[in-house]
Short mmCIF file of C-alpha atoms in Angstrom, two decimals:
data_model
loop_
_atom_site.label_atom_id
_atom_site.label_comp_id
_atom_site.label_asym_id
_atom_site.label_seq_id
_atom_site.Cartn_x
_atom_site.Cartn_y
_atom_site.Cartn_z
CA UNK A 18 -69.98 93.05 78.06
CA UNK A 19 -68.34 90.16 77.67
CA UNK A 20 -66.52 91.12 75.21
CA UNK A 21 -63.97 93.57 77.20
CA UNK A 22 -63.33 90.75 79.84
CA UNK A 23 -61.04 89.27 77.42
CA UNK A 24 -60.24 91.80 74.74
CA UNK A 25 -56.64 91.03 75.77
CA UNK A 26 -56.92 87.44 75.25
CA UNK A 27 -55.33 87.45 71.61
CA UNK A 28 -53.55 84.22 69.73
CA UNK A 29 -51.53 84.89 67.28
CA UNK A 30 -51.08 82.74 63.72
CA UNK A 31 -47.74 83.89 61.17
CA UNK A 32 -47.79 87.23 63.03
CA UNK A 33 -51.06 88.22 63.04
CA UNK A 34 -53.32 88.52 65.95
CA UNK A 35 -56.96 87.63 66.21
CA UNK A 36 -59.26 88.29 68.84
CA UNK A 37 -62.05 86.08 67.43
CA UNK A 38 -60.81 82.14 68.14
CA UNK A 39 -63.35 81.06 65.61
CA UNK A 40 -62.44 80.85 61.75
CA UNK A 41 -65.53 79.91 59.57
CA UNK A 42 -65.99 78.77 55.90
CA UNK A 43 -67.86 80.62 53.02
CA UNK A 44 -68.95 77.61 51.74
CA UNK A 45 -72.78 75.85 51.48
CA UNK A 46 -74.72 78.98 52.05
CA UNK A 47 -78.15 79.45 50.37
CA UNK A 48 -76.66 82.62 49.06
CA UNK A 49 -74.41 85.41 49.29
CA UNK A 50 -76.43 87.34 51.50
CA UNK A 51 -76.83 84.60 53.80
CA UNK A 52 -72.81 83.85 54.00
CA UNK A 53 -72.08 87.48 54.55
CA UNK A 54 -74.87 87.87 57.37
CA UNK A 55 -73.66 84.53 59.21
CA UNK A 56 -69.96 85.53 59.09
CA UNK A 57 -71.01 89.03 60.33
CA UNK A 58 -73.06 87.18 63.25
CA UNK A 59 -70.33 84.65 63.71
CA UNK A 60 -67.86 87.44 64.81
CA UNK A 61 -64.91 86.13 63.00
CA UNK A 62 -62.11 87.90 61.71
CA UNK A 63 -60.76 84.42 59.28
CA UNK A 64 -62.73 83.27 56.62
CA UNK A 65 -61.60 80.52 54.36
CA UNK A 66 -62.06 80.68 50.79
CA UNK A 67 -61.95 78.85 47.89
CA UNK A 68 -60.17 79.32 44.36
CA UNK A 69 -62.19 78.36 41.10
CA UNK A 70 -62.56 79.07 37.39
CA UNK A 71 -64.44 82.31 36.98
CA UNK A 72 -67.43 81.64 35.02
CA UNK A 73 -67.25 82.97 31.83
CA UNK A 74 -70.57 83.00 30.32
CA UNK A 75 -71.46 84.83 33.21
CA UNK A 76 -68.78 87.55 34.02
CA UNK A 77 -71.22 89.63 35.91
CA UNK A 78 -72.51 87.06 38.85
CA UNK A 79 -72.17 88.53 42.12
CA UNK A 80 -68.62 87.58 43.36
CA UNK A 81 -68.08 86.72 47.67
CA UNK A 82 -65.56 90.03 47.55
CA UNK A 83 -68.96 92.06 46.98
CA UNK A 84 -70.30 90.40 50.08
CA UNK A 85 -67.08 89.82 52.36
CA UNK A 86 -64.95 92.60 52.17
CA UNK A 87 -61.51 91.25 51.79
CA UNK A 88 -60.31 94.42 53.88
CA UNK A 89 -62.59 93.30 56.41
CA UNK A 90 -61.62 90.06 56.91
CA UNK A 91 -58.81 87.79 56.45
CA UNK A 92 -59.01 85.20 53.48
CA UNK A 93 -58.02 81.83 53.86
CA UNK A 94 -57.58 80.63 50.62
CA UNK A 95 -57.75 76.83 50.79
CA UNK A 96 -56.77 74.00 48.57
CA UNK A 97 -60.24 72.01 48.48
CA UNK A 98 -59.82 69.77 45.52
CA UNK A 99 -55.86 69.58 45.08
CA UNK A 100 -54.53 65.93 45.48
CA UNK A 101 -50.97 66.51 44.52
CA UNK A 102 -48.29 68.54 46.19
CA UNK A 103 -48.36 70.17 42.53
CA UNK A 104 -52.22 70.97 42.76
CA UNK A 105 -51.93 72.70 45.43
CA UNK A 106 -49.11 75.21 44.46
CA UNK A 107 -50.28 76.24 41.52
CA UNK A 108 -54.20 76.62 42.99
CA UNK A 109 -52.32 78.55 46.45
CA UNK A 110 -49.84 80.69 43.61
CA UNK A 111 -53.35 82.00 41.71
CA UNK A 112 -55.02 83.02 45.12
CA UNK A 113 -51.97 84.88 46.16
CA UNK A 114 -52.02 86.87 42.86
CA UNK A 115 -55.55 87.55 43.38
CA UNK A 116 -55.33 88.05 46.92
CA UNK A 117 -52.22 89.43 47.30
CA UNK A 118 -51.25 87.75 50.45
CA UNK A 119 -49.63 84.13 51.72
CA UNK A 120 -51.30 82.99 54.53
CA UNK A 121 -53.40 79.45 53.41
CA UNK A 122 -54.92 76.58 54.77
CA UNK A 123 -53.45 73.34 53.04
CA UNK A 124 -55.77 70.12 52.91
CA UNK A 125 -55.54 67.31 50.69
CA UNK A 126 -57.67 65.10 51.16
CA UNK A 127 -58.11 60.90 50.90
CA UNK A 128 -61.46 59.55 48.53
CA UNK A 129 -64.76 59.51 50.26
CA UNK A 130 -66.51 58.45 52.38
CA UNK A 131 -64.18 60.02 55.15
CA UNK A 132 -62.32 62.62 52.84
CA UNK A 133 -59.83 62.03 55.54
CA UNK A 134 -56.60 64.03 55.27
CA UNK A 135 -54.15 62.12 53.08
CA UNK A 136 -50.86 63.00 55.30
CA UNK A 137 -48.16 61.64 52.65
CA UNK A 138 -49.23 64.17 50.42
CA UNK A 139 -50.46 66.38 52.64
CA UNK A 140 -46.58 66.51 54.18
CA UNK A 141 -45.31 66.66 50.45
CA UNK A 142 -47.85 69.75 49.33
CA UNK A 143 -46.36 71.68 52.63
CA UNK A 144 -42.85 71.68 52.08
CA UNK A 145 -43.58 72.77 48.79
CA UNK A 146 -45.48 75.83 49.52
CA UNK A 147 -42.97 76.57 52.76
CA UNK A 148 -40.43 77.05 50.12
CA UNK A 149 -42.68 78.84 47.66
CA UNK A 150 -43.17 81.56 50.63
CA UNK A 151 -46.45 80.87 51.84
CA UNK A 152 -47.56 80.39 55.68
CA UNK A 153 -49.49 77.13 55.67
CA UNK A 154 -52.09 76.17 58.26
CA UNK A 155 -52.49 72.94 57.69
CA UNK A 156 -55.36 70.26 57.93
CA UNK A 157 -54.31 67.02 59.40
CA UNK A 158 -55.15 63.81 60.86
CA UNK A 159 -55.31 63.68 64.58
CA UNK A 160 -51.71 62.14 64.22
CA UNK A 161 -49.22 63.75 66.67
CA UNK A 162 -45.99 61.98 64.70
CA UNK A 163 -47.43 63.53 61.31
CA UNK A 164 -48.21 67.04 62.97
CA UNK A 165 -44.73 66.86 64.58
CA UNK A 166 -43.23 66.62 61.18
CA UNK A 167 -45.62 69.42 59.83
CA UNK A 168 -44.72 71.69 62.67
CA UNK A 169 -40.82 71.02 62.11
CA UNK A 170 -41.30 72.03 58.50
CA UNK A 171 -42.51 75.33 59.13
CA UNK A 172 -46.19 74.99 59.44
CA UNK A 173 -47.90 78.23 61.45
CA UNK A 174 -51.10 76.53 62.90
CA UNK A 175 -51.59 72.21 62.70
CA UNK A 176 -55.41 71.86 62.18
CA UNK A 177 -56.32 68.25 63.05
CA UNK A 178 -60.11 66.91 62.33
CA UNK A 179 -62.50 66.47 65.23
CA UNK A 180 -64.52 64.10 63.12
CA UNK A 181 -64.89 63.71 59.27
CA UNK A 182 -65.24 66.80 57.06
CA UNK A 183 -68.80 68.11 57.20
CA UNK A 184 -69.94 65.44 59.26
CA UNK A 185 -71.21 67.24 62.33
CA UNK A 186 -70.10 64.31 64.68
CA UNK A 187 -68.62 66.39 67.52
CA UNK A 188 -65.09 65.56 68.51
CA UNK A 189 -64.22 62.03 68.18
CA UNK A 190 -61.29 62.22 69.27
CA UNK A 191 -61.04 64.45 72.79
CA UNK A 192 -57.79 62.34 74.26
CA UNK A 193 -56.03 62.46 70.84
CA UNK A 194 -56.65 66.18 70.55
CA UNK A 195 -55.67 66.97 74.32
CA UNK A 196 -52.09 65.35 73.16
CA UNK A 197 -51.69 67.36 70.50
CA UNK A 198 -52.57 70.61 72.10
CA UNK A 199 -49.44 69.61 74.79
CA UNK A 200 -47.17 68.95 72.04
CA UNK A 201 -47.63 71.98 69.87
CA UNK A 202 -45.52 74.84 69.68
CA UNK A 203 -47.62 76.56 67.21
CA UNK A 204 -51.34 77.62 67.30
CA UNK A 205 -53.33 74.28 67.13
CA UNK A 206 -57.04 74.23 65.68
CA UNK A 207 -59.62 71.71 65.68
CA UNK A 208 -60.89 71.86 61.91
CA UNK A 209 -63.54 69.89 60.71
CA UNK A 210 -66.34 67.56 62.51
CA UNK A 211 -67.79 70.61 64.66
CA UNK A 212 -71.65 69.94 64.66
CA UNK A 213 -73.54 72.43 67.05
CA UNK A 214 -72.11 74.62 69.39
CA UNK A 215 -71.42 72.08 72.17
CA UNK A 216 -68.75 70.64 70.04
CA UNK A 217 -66.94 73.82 69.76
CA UNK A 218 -67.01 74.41 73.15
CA UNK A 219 -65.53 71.54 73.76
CA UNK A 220 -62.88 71.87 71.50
CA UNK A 221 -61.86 74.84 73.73
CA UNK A 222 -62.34 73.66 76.88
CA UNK A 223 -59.23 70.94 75.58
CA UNK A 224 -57.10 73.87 75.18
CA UNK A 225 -57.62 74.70 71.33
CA UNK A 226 -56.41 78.21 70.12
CA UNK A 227 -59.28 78.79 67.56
CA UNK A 228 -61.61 76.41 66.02
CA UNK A 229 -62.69 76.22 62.17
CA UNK A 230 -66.16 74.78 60.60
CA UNK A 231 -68.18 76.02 57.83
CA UNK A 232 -71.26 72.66 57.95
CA UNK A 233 -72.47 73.50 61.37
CA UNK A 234 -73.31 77.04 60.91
CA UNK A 235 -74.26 76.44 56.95
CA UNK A 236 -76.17 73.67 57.47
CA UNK A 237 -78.22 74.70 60.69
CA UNK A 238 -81.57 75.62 59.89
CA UNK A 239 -81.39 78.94 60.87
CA UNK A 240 -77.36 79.29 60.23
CA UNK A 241 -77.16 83.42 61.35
CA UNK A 242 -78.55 81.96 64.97
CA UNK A 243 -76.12 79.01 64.91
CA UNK A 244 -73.29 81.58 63.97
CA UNK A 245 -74.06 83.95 66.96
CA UNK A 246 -74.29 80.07 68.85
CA UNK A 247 -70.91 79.28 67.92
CA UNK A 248 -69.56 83.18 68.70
CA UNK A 249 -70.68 82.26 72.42
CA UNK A 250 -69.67 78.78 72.42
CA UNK A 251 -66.52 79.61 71.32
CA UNK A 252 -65.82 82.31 74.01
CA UNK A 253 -67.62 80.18 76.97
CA UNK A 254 -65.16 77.31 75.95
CA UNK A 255 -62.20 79.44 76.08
CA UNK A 256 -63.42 81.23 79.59
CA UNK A 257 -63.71 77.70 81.10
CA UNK A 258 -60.24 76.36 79.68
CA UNK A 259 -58.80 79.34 81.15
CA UNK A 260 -60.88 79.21 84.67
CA UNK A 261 -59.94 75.82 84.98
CA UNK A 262 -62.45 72.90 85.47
CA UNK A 263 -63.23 71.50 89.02
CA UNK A 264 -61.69 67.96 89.26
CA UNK A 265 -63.83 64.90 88.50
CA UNK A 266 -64.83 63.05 91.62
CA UNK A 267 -66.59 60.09 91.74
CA UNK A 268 -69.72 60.32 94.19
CA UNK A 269 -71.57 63.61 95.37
CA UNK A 270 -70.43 66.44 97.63
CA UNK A 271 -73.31 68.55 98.64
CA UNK A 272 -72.83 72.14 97.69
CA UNK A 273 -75.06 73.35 101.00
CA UNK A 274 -72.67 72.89 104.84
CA UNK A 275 -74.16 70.38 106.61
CA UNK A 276 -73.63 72.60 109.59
CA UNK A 277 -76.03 74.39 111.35
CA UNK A 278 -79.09 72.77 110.25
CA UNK A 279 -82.51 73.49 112.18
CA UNK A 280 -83.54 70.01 114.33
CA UNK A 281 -86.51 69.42 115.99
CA UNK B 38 -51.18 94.15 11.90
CA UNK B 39 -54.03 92.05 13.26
CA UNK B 40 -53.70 88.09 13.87
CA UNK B 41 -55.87 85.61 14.71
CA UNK B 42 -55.38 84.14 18.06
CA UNK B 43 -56.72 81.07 19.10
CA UNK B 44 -56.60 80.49 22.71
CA UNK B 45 -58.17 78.40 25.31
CA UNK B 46 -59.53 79.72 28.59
CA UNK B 47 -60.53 77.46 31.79
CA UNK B 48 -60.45 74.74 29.08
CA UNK B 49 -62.47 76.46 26.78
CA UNK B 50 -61.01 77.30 23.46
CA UNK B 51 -61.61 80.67 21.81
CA UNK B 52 -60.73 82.28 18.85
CA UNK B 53 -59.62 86.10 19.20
CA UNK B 54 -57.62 88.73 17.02
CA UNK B 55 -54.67 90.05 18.20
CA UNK B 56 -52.41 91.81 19.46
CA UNK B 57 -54.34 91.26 22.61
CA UNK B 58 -53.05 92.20 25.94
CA UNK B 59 -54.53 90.27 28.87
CA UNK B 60 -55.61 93.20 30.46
CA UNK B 61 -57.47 94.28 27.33
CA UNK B 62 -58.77 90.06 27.25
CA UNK B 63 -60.18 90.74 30.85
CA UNK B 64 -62.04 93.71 29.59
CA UNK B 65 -63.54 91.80 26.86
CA UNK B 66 -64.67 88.88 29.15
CA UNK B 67 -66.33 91.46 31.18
CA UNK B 68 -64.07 90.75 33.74
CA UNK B 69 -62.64 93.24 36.68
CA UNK B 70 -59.19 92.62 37.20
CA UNK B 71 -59.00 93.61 40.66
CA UNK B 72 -61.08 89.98 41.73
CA UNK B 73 -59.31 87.77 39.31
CA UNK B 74 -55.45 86.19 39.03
CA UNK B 75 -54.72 84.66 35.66
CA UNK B 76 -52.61 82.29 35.10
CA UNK B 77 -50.96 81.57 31.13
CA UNK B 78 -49.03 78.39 30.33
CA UNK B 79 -48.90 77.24 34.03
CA UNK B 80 -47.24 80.64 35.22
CA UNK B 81 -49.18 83.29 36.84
CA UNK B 82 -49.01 86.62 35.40
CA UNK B 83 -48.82 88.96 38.20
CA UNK B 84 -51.61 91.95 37.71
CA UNK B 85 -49.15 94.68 37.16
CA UNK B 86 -48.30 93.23 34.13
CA UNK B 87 -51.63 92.62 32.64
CA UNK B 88 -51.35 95.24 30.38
CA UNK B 89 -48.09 95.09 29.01
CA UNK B 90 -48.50 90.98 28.78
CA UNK B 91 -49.45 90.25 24.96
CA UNK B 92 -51.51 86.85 24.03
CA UNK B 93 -50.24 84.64 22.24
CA UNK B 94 -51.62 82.09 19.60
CA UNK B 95 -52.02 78.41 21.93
CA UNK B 96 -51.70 80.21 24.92
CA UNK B 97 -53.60 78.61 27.53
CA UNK B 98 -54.85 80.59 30.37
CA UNK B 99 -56.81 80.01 33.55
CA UNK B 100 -59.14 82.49 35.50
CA UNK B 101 -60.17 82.30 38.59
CA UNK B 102 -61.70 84.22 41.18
CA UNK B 103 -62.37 83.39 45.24
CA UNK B 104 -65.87 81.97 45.86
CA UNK B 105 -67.17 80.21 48.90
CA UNK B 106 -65.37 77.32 50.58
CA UNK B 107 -64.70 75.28 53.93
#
Protein backbone atom coordinates (compact mmCIF):
# COMPACT_ATOMS: atom_id res chain seq x y z
CA UNK A 1 0.00 0.00 0.00
CA UNK A 2 0.84 3.23 0.25
CA UNK A 3 2.44 2.97 3.01
CA UNK A 4 5.76 1.07 1.67
CA UNK A 5 6.11 3.73 -1.19
CA UNK A 6 7.59 5.93 1.31
CA UNK A 7 8.55 3.92 4.35
CA UNK A 8 11.99 5.47 3.70
CA UNK A 9 10.80 8.91 3.75
CA UNK A 10 11.77 9.60 7.54
CA UNK A 11 12.44 13.32 9.23
CA UNK A 12 14.17 13.38 11.98
CA UNK A 13 13.56 15.87 15.28
CA UNK A 14 16.65 15.81 18.35
CA UNK A 15 17.67 12.41 16.91
CA UNK A 16 14.76 10.64 16.61
CA UNK A 17 13.10 9.55 13.49
CA UNK A 18 9.43 9.48 12.67
CA UNK A 19 7.78 8.04 9.86
CA UNK A 20 4.37 9.60 10.64
CA UNK A 21 4.74 13.65 9.63
CA UNK A 22 1.67 14.28 11.68
CA UNK A 23 1.90 15.03 15.56
CA UNK A 24 -1.61 15.35 17.21
CA UNK A 25 -2.87 16.65 20.63
CA UNK A 26 -4.67 14.64 23.46
CA UNK A 27 -6.62 17.38 24.22
CA UNK A 28 -10.75 18.15 23.78
CA UNK A 29 -11.80 14.59 23.34
CA UNK A 30 -15.22 13.43 24.62
CA UNK A 31 -13.25 10.85 26.48
CA UNK A 32 -10.41 8.70 26.87
CA UNK A 33 -11.56 6.15 24.67
CA UNK A 34 -12.24 8.49 22.03
CA UNK A 35 -8.52 10.21 22.25
CA UNK A 36 -6.89 6.84 22.23
CA UNK A 37 -9.05 5.53 19.15
CA UNK A 38 -8.38 8.90 17.09
CA UNK A 39 -4.62 8.86 17.80
CA UNK A 40 -4.62 5.12 16.86
CA UNK A 41 -6.58 6.15 13.50
CA UNK A 42 -4.48 9.24 13.09
CA UNK A 43 -1.29 7.06 12.65
CA UNK A 44 0.97 9.21 14.65
CA UNK A 45 3.87 8.32 16.49
CA UNK A 46 3.98 12.21 18.64
CA UNK A 47 1.42 13.06 20.87
CA UNK A 48 1.52 16.18 22.91
CA UNK A 49 0.58 16.22 26.39
CA UNK A 50 -0.19 18.26 29.04
CA UNK A 51 1.09 18.54 32.80
CA UNK A 52 -1.56 19.24 35.64
CA UNK A 53 -2.31 18.77 39.33
CA UNK A 54 -3.41 15.22 39.88
CA UNK A 55 -6.74 15.29 41.35
CA UNK A 56 -6.74 14.32 44.68
CA UNK A 57 -10.15 13.58 45.76
CA UNK A 58 -10.14 11.36 43.01
CA UNK A 59 -6.80 9.33 42.88
CA UNK A 60 -8.37 6.55 40.95
CA UNK A 61 -9.77 8.46 37.58
CA UNK A 62 -8.60 6.85 34.58
CA UNK A 63 -5.23 8.55 33.70
CA UNK A 64 -4.27 9.15 29.42
CA UNK A 65 -1.08 6.60 30.25
CA UNK A 66 -3.95 3.84 30.62
CA UNK A 67 -5.16 4.84 27.20
CA UNK A 68 -1.86 6.01 25.29
CA UNK A 69 0.80 3.88 26.08
CA UNK A 70 3.73 6.07 26.73
CA UNK A 71 5.95 3.13 25.20
CA UNK A 72 3.87 3.43 22.28
CA UNK A 73 4.13 6.76 21.53
CA UNK A 74 6.22 9.69 22.06
CA UNK A 75 4.97 12.39 24.66
CA UNK A 76 5.18 15.86 24.01
CA UNK A 77 4.84 17.39 27.11
CA UNK A 78 3.81 21.00 26.48
CA UNK A 79 3.75 24.16 28.45
CA UNK A 80 -0.07 25.22 27.86
CA UNK A 81 -0.64 27.74 30.56
CA UNK A 82 3.05 28.95 31.47
CA UNK A 83 3.54 32.77 30.81
CA UNK A 84 6.95 33.18 32.28
CA UNK A 85 10.25 31.75 31.21
CA UNK A 86 10.01 30.47 35.00
CA UNK A 87 6.53 28.72 34.38
CA UNK A 88 7.62 26.89 31.99
CA UNK A 89 10.76 25.25 33.60
CA UNK A 90 9.44 24.22 36.47
CA UNK A 91 5.99 22.75 34.58
CA UNK A 92 8.77 21.06 31.64
CA UNK A 93 11.22 19.86 35.00
CA UNK A 94 7.87 17.88 36.59
CA UNK A 95 7.03 16.20 33.13
CA UNK A 96 10.55 15.07 32.72
CA UNK A 97 10.47 13.41 36.20
CA UNK A 98 7.32 11.83 35.33
CA UNK A 99 8.19 11.11 31.92
CA UNK A 100 11.55 10.52 32.11
CA UNK A 101 12.56 12.12 28.92
CA UNK A 102 13.46 15.91 27.45
CA UNK A 103 12.02 16.36 24.33
CA UNK A 104 8.99 19.34 24.76
CA UNK A 105 7.07 21.62 22.88
CA UNK A 106 7.46 25.25 24.38
CA UNK A 107 4.45 27.80 23.84
CA UNK A 108 3.67 30.75 25.72
CA UNK A 109 1.19 32.31 24.73
CA UNK A 110 -0.26 36.28 24.43
CA UNK A 111 -4.16 36.94 26.18
CA UNK A 112 -7.07 36.01 24.06
CA UNK A 113 -8.68 36.42 21.62
CA UNK A 114 -5.66 35.25 19.37
CA UNK A 115 -3.60 33.40 22.19
CA UNK A 116 -0.95 34.37 19.77
CA UNK A 117 2.58 33.26 20.69
CA UNK A 118 4.15 35.90 22.93
CA UNK A 119 7.86 35.68 21.25
CA UNK A 120 9.73 37.89 24.04
CA UNK A 121 8.96 35.37 26.40
CA UNK A 122 8.64 32.75 24.33
CA UNK A 123 12.62 33.46 23.31
CA UNK A 124 13.31 33.94 27.17
CA UNK A 125 11.43 30.42 28.31
CA UNK A 126 13.81 28.66 25.48
CA UNK A 127 17.10 29.58 26.46
CA UNK A 128 16.16 28.62 29.75
CA UNK A 129 15.16 25.13 29.15
CA UNK A 130 18.23 24.77 26.36
CA UNK A 131 20.39 25.16 29.35
CA UNK A 132 18.27 23.08 31.70
CA UNK A 133 18.89 20.09 29.03
CA UNK A 134 15.76 19.84 27.34
CA UNK A 135 15.16 19.69 23.37
CA UNK A 136 12.54 22.36 22.75
CA UNK A 137 10.22 22.42 19.75
CA UNK A 138 8.99 25.48 19.88
CA UNK A 139 5.64 27.34 18.96
CA UNK A 140 6.11 30.60 17.26
CA UNK A 141 4.78 33.36 15.34
CA UNK A 142 5.15 33.13 11.63
CA UNK A 143 8.18 35.55 12.26
CA UNK A 144 11.32 34.41 10.36
CA UNK A 145 13.71 37.09 12.49
CA UNK A 146 12.19 35.51 15.83
CA UNK A 147 12.51 31.79 14.51
CA UNK A 148 16.06 32.70 13.35
CA UNK A 149 16.93 33.60 16.85
CA UNK A 150 15.09 30.41 18.21
CA UNK A 151 16.91 28.21 15.81
CA UNK A 152 20.41 29.87 16.77
CA UNK A 153 19.64 29.08 20.38
CA UNK A 154 19.35 25.54 20.00
CA UNK A 155 15.78 24.93 19.19
CA UNK A 156 15.21 21.20 17.38
CA UNK A 157 11.95 21.93 15.35
CA UNK A 158 10.44 25.99 14.97
CA UNK A 159 6.61 25.41 14.96
CA UNK A 160 5.02 28.60 13.56
CA UNK A 161 0.96 29.01 13.63
CA UNK A 162 -1.01 28.60 10.42
CA UNK A 163 -3.82 30.56 11.96
CA UNK A 164 -4.85 31.17 15.66
CA UNK A 165 -4.79 28.28 18.16
CA UNK A 166 -7.88 26.12 17.73
CA UNK A 167 -9.29 28.24 15.24
CA UNK A 168 -9.63 25.93 12.28
CA UNK A 169 -8.89 28.83 9.75
CA UNK A 170 -6.55 26.95 7.39
CA UNK A 171 -3.21 28.54 6.76
CA UNK A 172 -3.25 32.20 6.77
CA UNK A 173 -0.23 32.66 6.09
CA UNK A 174 1.07 30.27 2.92
CA UNK A 175 3.91 32.99 1.63
CA UNK A 176 5.12 33.60 5.24
CA UNK A 177 5.35 29.88 5.89
CA UNK A 178 7.05 29.04 2.39
CA UNK A 179 9.93 31.59 3.79
CA UNK A 180 10.38 29.98 6.70
CA UNK A 181 10.54 26.49 5.40
CA UNK A 182 13.72 28.01 3.02
CA UNK A 183 15.33 29.45 5.94
CA UNK A 184 15.27 26.59 8.38
CA UNK A 185 17.94 24.37 9.17
CA UNK A 186 15.95 22.40 11.54
CA UNK A 187 12.64 20.44 11.12
CA UNK A 188 9.92 23.19 10.63
CA UNK A 189 6.13 22.44 11.59
CA UNK A 190 3.06 24.22 10.97
CA UNK A 191 1.30 24.08 14.54
CA UNK A 192 -1.88 25.42 15.15
CA UNK A 193 -4.84 26.82 12.75
CA UNK A 194 -5.20 23.33 10.80
CA UNK A 195 -9.06 23.02 10.24
CA UNK A 196 -9.93 19.94 7.95
CA UNK A 197 -7.69 17.98 6.08
CA UNK A 198 -7.20 20.37 3.13
CA UNK A 199 -5.30 22.60 5.39
CA UNK A 200 -2.86 20.02 6.27
CA UNK A 201 -2.27 19.14 3.00
CA UNK A 202 -1.43 22.23 2.24
CA UNK A 203 0.85 22.76 4.84
CA UNK A 204 2.86 19.96 3.13
CA UNK A 205 2.60 20.71 -0.18
CA UNK A 206 4.75 24.22 1.17
CA UNK A 207 7.42 21.96 2.18
CA UNK A 208 6.54 21.35 6.01
CA UNK A 209 8.35 18.37 7.77
CA UNK A 210 5.33 17.31 10.00
CA UNK A 211 2.30 19.16 10.94
CA UNK A 212 0.64 19.40 14.57
CA UNK A 213 -3.26 20.05 15.50
CA UNK A 214 -5.34 18.59 18.13
CA UNK A 215 -9.06 21.05 17.22
CA UNK A 216 -9.51 19.65 13.81
CA UNK A 217 -9.56 16.07 14.57
CA UNK A 218 -11.21 16.75 18.28
CA UNK A 219 -13.61 18.90 17.20
CA UNK A 220 -14.85 17.12 13.89
CA UNK A 221 -17.98 15.47 14.36
CA UNK A 222 -16.87 12.22 13.81
CA UNK A 223 -13.02 12.95 15.00
CA UNK A 224 -11.69 8.92 14.41
CA UNK A 225 -12.81 9.68 10.49
CA UNK A 226 -11.18 13.13 10.51
CA UNK A 227 -8.01 11.44 12.10
CA UNK A 228 -7.74 8.70 9.34
CA UNK A 229 -8.59 12.23 6.98
CA UNK A 230 -5.67 13.92 8.23
CA UNK A 231 -3.33 10.42 8.10
CA UNK A 232 -4.06 10.72 4.19
CA UNK A 233 -3.91 14.33 3.90
CA UNK A 234 -0.85 14.40 5.48
CA UNK A 235 0.86 11.74 3.24
CA UNK A 236 -0.92 13.10 -0.15
CA UNK A 237 0.61 16.57 0.81
CA UNK A 238 3.97 15.24 1.31
CA UNK A 239 3.75 12.91 -2.08
CA UNK A 240 2.87 16.12 -4.02
CA UNK A 241 5.68 18.40 -2.35
CA UNK A 242 7.98 15.75 -3.26
CA UNK A 243 6.48 15.06 -7.01
CA UNK A 244 6.64 18.54 -7.60
CA UNK A 245 3.61 20.69 -8.74
CA UNK A 246 3.07 21.55 -12.50
CA UNK A 247 3.76 25.33 -12.97
CA UNK A 248 0.87 27.81 -12.85
CA UNK A 249 -0.05 29.08 -16.27
CA UNK A 250 -2.42 31.49 -16.97
CA UNK A 251 -4.99 30.28 -19.74
CA UNK A 252 -5.82 26.55 -20.75
CA UNK A 253 -3.72 23.91 -22.50
CA UNK A 254 -5.85 21.07 -23.60
CA UNK A 255 -4.68 17.81 -22.17
CA UNK A 256 -6.04 15.81 -25.57
CA UNK A 257 -3.27 16.52 -29.11
CA UNK A 258 -5.02 18.42 -31.34
CA UNK A 259 -3.55 16.16 -33.94
CA UNK A 260 -5.16 13.68 -35.76
CA UNK A 261 -8.65 14.58 -35.26
CA UNK A 262 -11.47 12.86 -37.50
CA UNK A 263 -12.95 15.78 -40.17
CA UNK A 264 -15.69 15.47 -42.24
CA UNK B 1 8.31 9.22 67.66
CA UNK B 2 5.27 10.42 65.71
CA UNK B 3 4.76 14.27 64.68
CA UNK B 4 2.22 16.05 63.28
CA UNK B 5 2.85 17.30 59.87
CA UNK B 6 1.00 19.85 58.32
CA UNK B 7 1.52 20.13 54.71
CA UNK B 8 -0.08 21.54 51.70
CA UNK B 9 -0.58 19.65 48.46
CA UNK B 10 -1.59 21.31 44.91
CA UNK B 11 -2.56 24.19 47.27
CA UNK B 12 -4.44 22.21 49.48
CA UNK B 13 -3.35 22.05 53.03
CA UNK B 14 -3.38 18.78 54.98
CA UNK B 15 -2.60 17.70 58.20
CA UNK B 16 -0.59 14.26 58.45
CA UNK B 17 1.62 12.41 61.17
CA UNK B 18 4.94 11.77 60.53
CA UNK B 19 7.72 10.53 59.78
CA UNK B 20 6.21 10.32 56.38
CA UNK B 21 8.17 9.44 53.37
CA UNK B 22 6.74 10.69 50.07
CA UNK B 23 6.63 7.46 48.71
CA UNK B 24 4.62 6.23 51.69
CA UNK B 25 2.38 9.98 51.10
CA UNK B 26 1.72 8.66 47.46
CA UNK B 27 0.45 5.45 48.82
CA UNK B 28 -1.85 7.15 51.09
CA UNK B 29 -3.29 9.49 48.34
CA UNK B 30 -3.96 6.41 46.45
CA UNK B 31 -1.57 7.44 44.12
CA UNK B 32 0.83 5.14 41.70
CA UNK B 33 4.08 6.56 41.55
CA UNK B 34 5.01 5.36 38.29
CA UNK B 35 2.32 8.25 36.54
CA UNK B 36 3.14 11.03 38.88
CA UNK B 37 6.43 13.54 39.45
CA UNK B 38 6.27 15.49 42.68
CA UNK B 39 7.65 18.35 43.22
CA UNK B 40 8.47 19.79 47.25
CA UNK B 41 9.46 23.41 47.91
CA UNK B 42 9.87 24.24 44.15
CA UNK B 43 12.44 21.26 43.59
CA UNK B 44 11.45 18.09 42.06
CA UNK B 45 12.17 15.03 43.90
CA UNK B 46 13.33 12.59 41.44
CA UNK B 47 11.28 9.05 41.93
CA UNK B 48 14.20 7.08 43.10
CA UNK B 49 14.21 8.95 46.02
CA UNK B 50 10.64 8.83 47.00
CA UNK B 51 11.19 6.57 49.57
CA UNK B 52 14.08 7.64 51.31
CA UNK B 53 12.69 11.52 51.00
CA UNK B 54 11.02 12.31 54.55
CA UNK B 55 8.10 15.15 54.80
CA UNK B 56 8.53 17.75 56.47
CA UNK B 57 6.22 20.10 58.59
CA UNK B 58 5.31 23.35 55.80
CA UNK B 59 6.49 21.43 53.12
CA UNK B 60 4.70 22.29 50.11
CA UNK B 61 4.39 19.83 47.39
CA UNK B 62 2.85 19.63 43.94
CA UNK B 63 1.48 16.49 42.03
CA UNK B 64 0.92 16.16 38.84
CA UNK B 65 0.30 13.70 36.32
CA UNK B 66 0.07 13.99 32.14
CA UNK B 67 -3.53 14.44 30.91
CA UNK B 68 -4.73 15.56 27.55
CA UNK B 69 -3.43 18.65 25.78
CA UNK B 70 -2.75 20.50 22.32
Amino acid sequence: MDGAIHAEDTWTVAGRSFRSRLIVGTGKYKDLEETAAAIEASGAEIVTVAVRRVNLSDPKAPMLQDFVDPKKYTYLPNTAGCHTAQDAVRTLRLAREAGGWNLVKLEVLGPPPTLYPDMVHTLQAAEALIKDGFEVMVYCADDPVAAKRLEELGCVAIMPLGAPIGSGLGIQNPAMISMMIEQAKVPLLVDAGVGTASDAAIAMELGCDAVLLNSAIAMAKDPIRMARAMKHAVEAGRLAYLAGRMPRRMGADPSSPLTGLIRR
Amino acid sequence: MQTSLTVSINGERRDLTGPLSVAALLDTLGLDMRKVAVERNMEIVPRSTYAATLLADGDELEIVHFIGGG
